[in-house]
Coordinates of C-alpha atoms in Angstrom, one line a residue:
M240 CA -3.1 6.4 20.7
S241 CA 0.4 5.5 21.8
H242 CA 3.3 5.2 19.4
V243 CA 3.7 1.5 20.2
R244 CA 0.0 0.8 19.5
A245 CA 0.2 2.8 16.3
V246 CA 3.2 0.7 15.2
S247 CA 1.4 -2.5 16.1
L248 CA -1.6 -1.4 13.9
M249 CA 0.7 -0.6 11.1
V250 CA 2.2 -4.1 11.3
L251 CA -1.4 -5.5 11.1
V252 CA -2.0 -3.2 8.0
T253 CA 1.1 -4.7 6.2
L254 CA 0.0 -8.2 7.2
L255 CA -3.4 -7.6 5.6
W256 CA -1.9 -6.0 2.5
S257 CA 0.5 -8.9 2.0
T258 CA -2.2 -11.4 1.4
A259 CA -3.0 -10.2 -2.2
G260 CA -0.1 -12.1 -3.9
V261 CA -0.9 -15.5 -2.5
V262 CA -4.7 -15.2 -3.0
S263 CA -4.1 -14.1 -6.6
R264 CA -2.4 -17.4 -7.3
H265 CA -5.6 -19.3 -6.6
F266 CA -7.9 -17.7 -9.1
E267 CA -9.4 -20.1 -11.6
V268 CA -10.2 -17.9 -14.5
A269 CA -9.8 -14.2 -13.6
Q270 CA -6.7 -12.4 -14.9
G271 CA -5.4 -9.0 -16.0
F272 CA -7.6 -6.0 -15.7
E273 CA -10.6 -8.1 -14.6
V274 CA -8.8 -8.9 -11.4
T275 CA -8.1 -5.2 -10.7
F276 CA -11.7 -4.3 -11.6
W277 CA -13.4 -6.7 -9.3
R278 CA -11.1 -6.1 -6.3
S279 CA -11.5 -2.3 -6.7
A280 CA -15.3 -2.7 -7.1
F281 CA -15.6 -4.8 -4.0
T282 CA -13.4 -2.3 -2.2
A283 CA -15.7 0.5 -3.3
L284 CA -18.8 -1.4 -2.0
A285 CA -17.1 -2.0 1.4
L286 CA -16.0 1.6 1.7
S287 CA -19.4 2.9 0.7
A288 CA -21.1 0.9 3.4
A289 CA -18.5 1.8 6.1
L290 CA -18.3 5.6 5.3
T291 CA -22.0 5.9 4.9
G292 CA -22.3 4.4 8.3
L293 CA -19.9 7.0 9.7
H294 CA -21.1 10.1 7.8
G295 CA -24.6 9.2 6.6
V296 CA -26.0 10.4 3.3
A297 CA -24.0 13.6 3.7
L298 CA -21.0 11.6 2.4
W299 CA -22.4 11.4 -1.1
R300 CA -23.6 15.0 -1.1
G301 CA -20.1 16.2 -0.4
L302 CA -18.0 13.6 -2.1
W303 CA -17.9 15.2 -5.6
R304 CA -17.3 18.6 -4.0
S305 CA -14.3 17.4 -2.0
P306 CA -11.2 19.6 -1.9
R307 CA -8.5 19.1 -4.5
V308 CA -6.2 17.5 -2.0
V309 CA -8.8 14.7 -1.4
W310 CA -9.0 14.1 -5.2
L311 CA -5.2 14.1 -5.4
S312 CA -5.0 11.5 -2.7
G313 CA -7.9 9.6 -4.4
A314 CA -5.9 9.6 -7.7
C315 CA -2.9 8.2 -5.9
W316 CA -5.0 5.4 -4.3
A317 CA -6.4 4.6 -7.7
V318 CA -2.9 4.2 -9.2
M319 CA -1.8 2.1 -6.3
F320 CA -4.9 -0.2 -6.5
T321 CA -4.7 -0.6 -10.3
A322 CA -0.9 -1.0 -10.8
F323 CA -0.4 -3.4 -8.0
M324 CA -2.9 -6.1 -9.1
L325 CA -2.0 -5.7 -12.7
A326 CA 1.7 -6.2 -11.9
L327 CA 0.8 -9.4 -10.0
T328 CA -0.7 -10.9 -13.1
M329 CA 2.5 -10.2 -15.1
T330 CA 5.3 -11.4 -12.8
R331 CA 6.1 -13.2 -9.6
V332 CA 4.9 -11.9 -6.2
A333 CA 8.4 -11.4 -5.0
N334 CA 9.3 -9.3 -8.0
V335 CA 6.3 -7.0 -7.4
L336 CA 6.9 -6.6 -3.7
V337 CA 10.7 -6.0 -4.0
T338 CA 10.1 -3.4 -6.7
M339 CA 7.6 -1.6 -4.4
A340 CA 10.1 -1.5 -1.6
I341 CA 11.8 1.6 -2.9
G342 CA 8.8 3.4 -1.3
P343 CA 10.5 4.4 2.0
L344 CA 13.4 6.2 0.3
V345 CA 11.1 8.1 -2.1
T346 CA 8.7 9.0 0.8
A347 CA 11.6 10.2 3.0
L348 CA 12.8 12.4 0.1
F349 CA 9.4 13.8 -0.5
A350 CA 8.8 14.5 3.2
R351 CA 12.2 16.3 3.3
L352 CA 11.6 18.3 0.1
F353 CA 7.9 19.2 0.5
L354 CA 7.2 19.1 4.2
H355 CA 10.7 20.1 5.4
H356 CA 10.7 17.2 7.9
R357 CA 14.0 16.4 9.5
L358 CA 14.5 12.7 9.9
P359 CA 16.6 11.2 12.7
A360 CA 19.8 9.6 11.7
R361 CA 18.5 6.2 12.8
T362 CA 15.7 6.4 10.2
W363 CA 18.1 7.3 7.4
L364 CA 20.4 4.4 8.5
A365 CA 17.4 2.0 8.5
I366 CA 16.4 3.2 5.0
A367 CA 19.9 2.7 3.8
V368 CA 20.2 -0.9 5.2
A369 CA 16.8 -1.8 4.0
G370 CA 17.6 -0.3 0.6
A371 CA 20.7 -2.5 0.4
G372 CA 18.6 -5.6 1.1
I373 CA 16.1 -4.5 -1.5
A374 CA 18.8 -3.8 -4.1
W375 CA 20.4 -7.2 -3.5
M376 CA 17.0 -9.0 -4.0
F377 CA 16.1 -6.7 -7.0
G378 CA 19.4 -7.3 -8.8
H379 CA 19.0 -11.1 -8.5
E380 CA 15.4 -11.0 -9.7
V381 CA 16.1 -8.8 -12.7
Q382 CA 18.8 -11.2 -14.0
A383 CA 16.3 -14.1 -14.0
A384 CA 13.3 -12.1 -15.4
D385 CA 11.9 -12.4 -18.9
A386 CA 10.4 -9.5 -20.9
R387 CA 6.8 -9.9 -19.5
S388 CA 8.2 -10.1 -16.0
L389 CA 10.3 -7.0 -16.5
L390 CA 7.2 -5.1 -17.8
G391 CA 5.3 -6.3 -14.7
M392 CA 8.1 -4.8 -12.5
A393 CA 7.9 -1.6 -14.4
V394 CA 4.2 -1.4 -13.8
A395 CA 4.8 -2.1 -10.1
L396 CA 7.1 1.0 -9.9
A397 CA 4.0 3.1 -10.1
V398 CA 2.9 1.9 -6.7
P399 CA 5.7 3.3 -4.5
L400 CA 5.8 6.5 -6.4
A401 CA 2.0 7.1 -5.9
A402 CA 2.3 5.9 -2.3
A403 CA 5.1 8.4 -1.6
I404 CA 3.0 11.3 -2.9
N405 CA -0.1 10.0 -1.1
F406 CA 1.6 9.5 2.3
T407 CA 3.2 13.0 2.0
V408 CA -0.2 14.6 1.2
L409 CA -1.9 12.6 4.1
Q410 CA 0.8 13.7 6.5
H411 CA 0.4 17.3 5.4
I412 CA -3.4 17.3 5.7
S413 CA -3.6 15.2 8.9
H414 CA -1.7 17.8 10.9
G415 CA -4.0 20.6 9.9
E416 CA -1.5 22.4 7.7
V417 CA -4.1 23.3 5.0
A418 CA -6.5 26.2 5.8
G419 CA -5.6 25.8 9.5
E420 CA -7.7 22.7 10.0
S421 CA -7.6 19.0 9.5
Q422 CA -9.3 17.5 6.5
D423 CA -11.1 14.2 6.5
M424 CA -9.2 12.1 4.0
L425 CA -11.1 8.8 4.4
P426 CA -13.3 9.6 1.4
A427 CA -10.2 9.7 -0.8
V428 CA -9.8 6.0 -0.4
L429 CA -13.4 5.5 -1.7
I430 CA -12.7 7.9 -4.6
G431 CA -9.5 5.9 -5.5
A432 CA -11.5 2.6 -5.5
L433 CA -14.2 4.1 -7.7
I434 CA -11.7 5.6 -10.2
S435 CA -9.8 2.3 -10.4
A436 CA -13.0 0.3 -11.0
L437 CA -14.4 2.7 -13.6
F438 CA -11.1 2.9 -15.4
T439 CA -10.6 -0.9 -15.6
L440 CA -14.2 -1.9 -16.3
P441 CA -14.0 -1.4 -20.2
L442 CA -10.7 -3.3 -20.2
A443 CA -12.1 -6.1 -18.1
W444 CA -15.1 -6.7 -20.4
P445 CA -16.5 -9.2 -20.9
P446 CA -16.1 -10.7 -17.4
Q447 CA -14.8 -14.2 -17.1
A448 CA -14.4 -14.7 -13.3
S449 CA -15.9 -17.8 -11.7
A450 CA -17.9 -17.7 -8.5
H451 CA -14.8 -19.0 -6.8
D452 CA -12.7 -16.1 -8.1
L453 CA -15.4 -13.6 -7.1
M454 CA -15.4 -14.9 -3.6
L455 CA -11.6 -14.5 -3.3
L456 CA -11.8 -11.0 -4.9
A457 CA -14.5 -9.9 -2.5
G458 CA -12.3 -11.0 0.4
L459 CA -9.4 -9.0 -1.0
G460 CA -11.6 -6.0 -1.5
V461 CA -12.8 -5.9 2.1
F462 CA -10.0 -7.3 4.1
Q463 CA -6.8 -6.8 2.0
L464 CA -7.7 -3.3 0.8
A465 CA -10.7 -1.4 2.4
L466 CA -9.9 -2.2 6.0
P467 CA -6.1 -1.6 6.0
C468 CA -6.4 1.5 3.9
L469 CA -8.8 3.1 6.3
L470 CA -6.5 2.2 9.1
V471 CA -3.4 3.7 7.5
V472 CA -5.2 7.0 6.8
G473 CA -5.9 7.3 10.6
L474 CA -2.3 6.3 11.4
T475 CA -0.9 9.2 9.4
R476 CA -2.1 11.4 12.3
I477 CA 0.3 9.6 14.6
L478 CA 3.2 8.2 12.6
P479 CA 5.5 10.2 10.3
A480 CA 5.1 9.4 6.6
P481 CA 8.7 8.0 6.3
E482 CA 8.1 5.7 9.3
I483 CA 4.8 4.5 7.8
A484 CA 6.6 3.7 4.5
L485 CA 9.5 2.1 6.3
L486 CA 7.1 -0.2 8.3
G487 CA 5.3 -0.9 5.0
L488 CA 8.4 -2.8 3.9
L489 CA 7.1 -5.6 6.1
E490 CA 4.6 -6.3 3.3
V491 CA 7.6 -7.5 1.3
V492 CA 8.6 -10.0 4.0
F493 CA 5.1 -11.2 4.7
G494 CA 4.1 -11.3 1.1
V495 CA 7.1 -13.4 0.0
L496 CA 6.4 -15.8 3.0
W497 CA 2.7 -16.1 2.1
A498 CA 3.6 -16.8 -1.6
W499 CA 6.1 -19.5 -0.4
I500 CA 3.7 -21.2 2.0
G501 CA 0.4 -20.8 0.1
A502 CA 1.5 -20.9 -3.6
G503 CA 4.8 -22.7 -3.7
E504 CA 6.7 -19.6 -5.0
A505 CA 9.8 -20.4 -2.9
P506 CA 12.3 -17.5 -2.5
G507 CA 15.9 -18.2 -3.1
P508 CA 18.9 -17.6 -0.7
T509 CA 19.3 -14.1 -2.1
A510 CA 15.7 -13.1 -1.4
L511 CA 15.9 -14.6 2.1
A512 CA 19.1 -12.7 2.9
G513 CA 17.8 -9.5 1.5
G514 CA 14.6 -9.9 3.5
A515 CA 16.6 -10.5 6.7
L516 CA 18.3 -7.1 6.1
V517 CA 15.0 -5.4 5.6
L518 CA 13.5 -6.9 8.7
G519 CA 16.6 -6.2 10.8
A520 CA 16.5 -2.5 9.7
L521 CA 12.9 -2.2 10.7
V522 CA 13.3 -3.8 14.1
G523 CA 16.5 -1.8 14.8
N524 CA 14.8 1.5 13.9
E525 CA 11.8 0.8 16.2
L526 CA 14.0 -0.5 19.1
V527 CA 16.2 2.7 19.0
A528 CA 13.0 4.8 18.9
M529 CA 11.5 3.1 21.9
R530 CA 14.7 3.2 23.9
G531 CA 14.8 7.0 23.3
R532 CA 11.2 7.5 24.6
W533 CA 11.9 5.3 27.6
T534 CA 15.0 7.3 28.4
L535 CA 13.1 10.5 28.3

């Protein structure tokens, strides 16, 4: 797959990821841990069907004997799945997405420290510019937040930290740097969904979700989580972890726009200006990268 096509797929991934916020604003009854449970449960069902189709029953014979790195990645997915939806029930969509946007900086630092990757100056510059936009938005949101909203933002911080660890692990494994061969990391997404569903089930009991809520949560499980997460695992074989995390910032832009259009959560001038900085940094980074490849 070419780099341009990989970037295009990553943009699609962020577009799918970004729908969670606006959909969550249309639940009738479901809230809190029940939202997380049902989304993770439907994700697990979708992944079970997809991965069984790919690997057959051998998937289940080998799942529990998976290497430690698969379980580490699965634990990271579980934290991401759980913390994200829980945070959405506690604060505004923009607050969650802006908090998560520290991911590229943390991922770049982890890749440098643990994988000894040297990042081009353009990527560091893009991270710095995007970080400035995020800091601007974050500072404004914190000033206007109440105690519950601040707690929701604290919960959301677990997502970029787990994602940075996960993308670093996936990058390490996808290039065959463990035991001299590449490890299939797709089952890790299934493990993450199962852990998240099992962990939140007792906290979600008794269930209250209506049929309308379940339909929306099923859609999130399949199209907002299972499909894009499988895609991003494959993309780690092509795109560097910091670039994946940097492109992932588009979820902030898309998510805020979806919440504005579909749920009436209008962003203020500060959020719009900060989002413009983030988008400009992403576009500039990719244009410079493409120009370099065309020159060569």
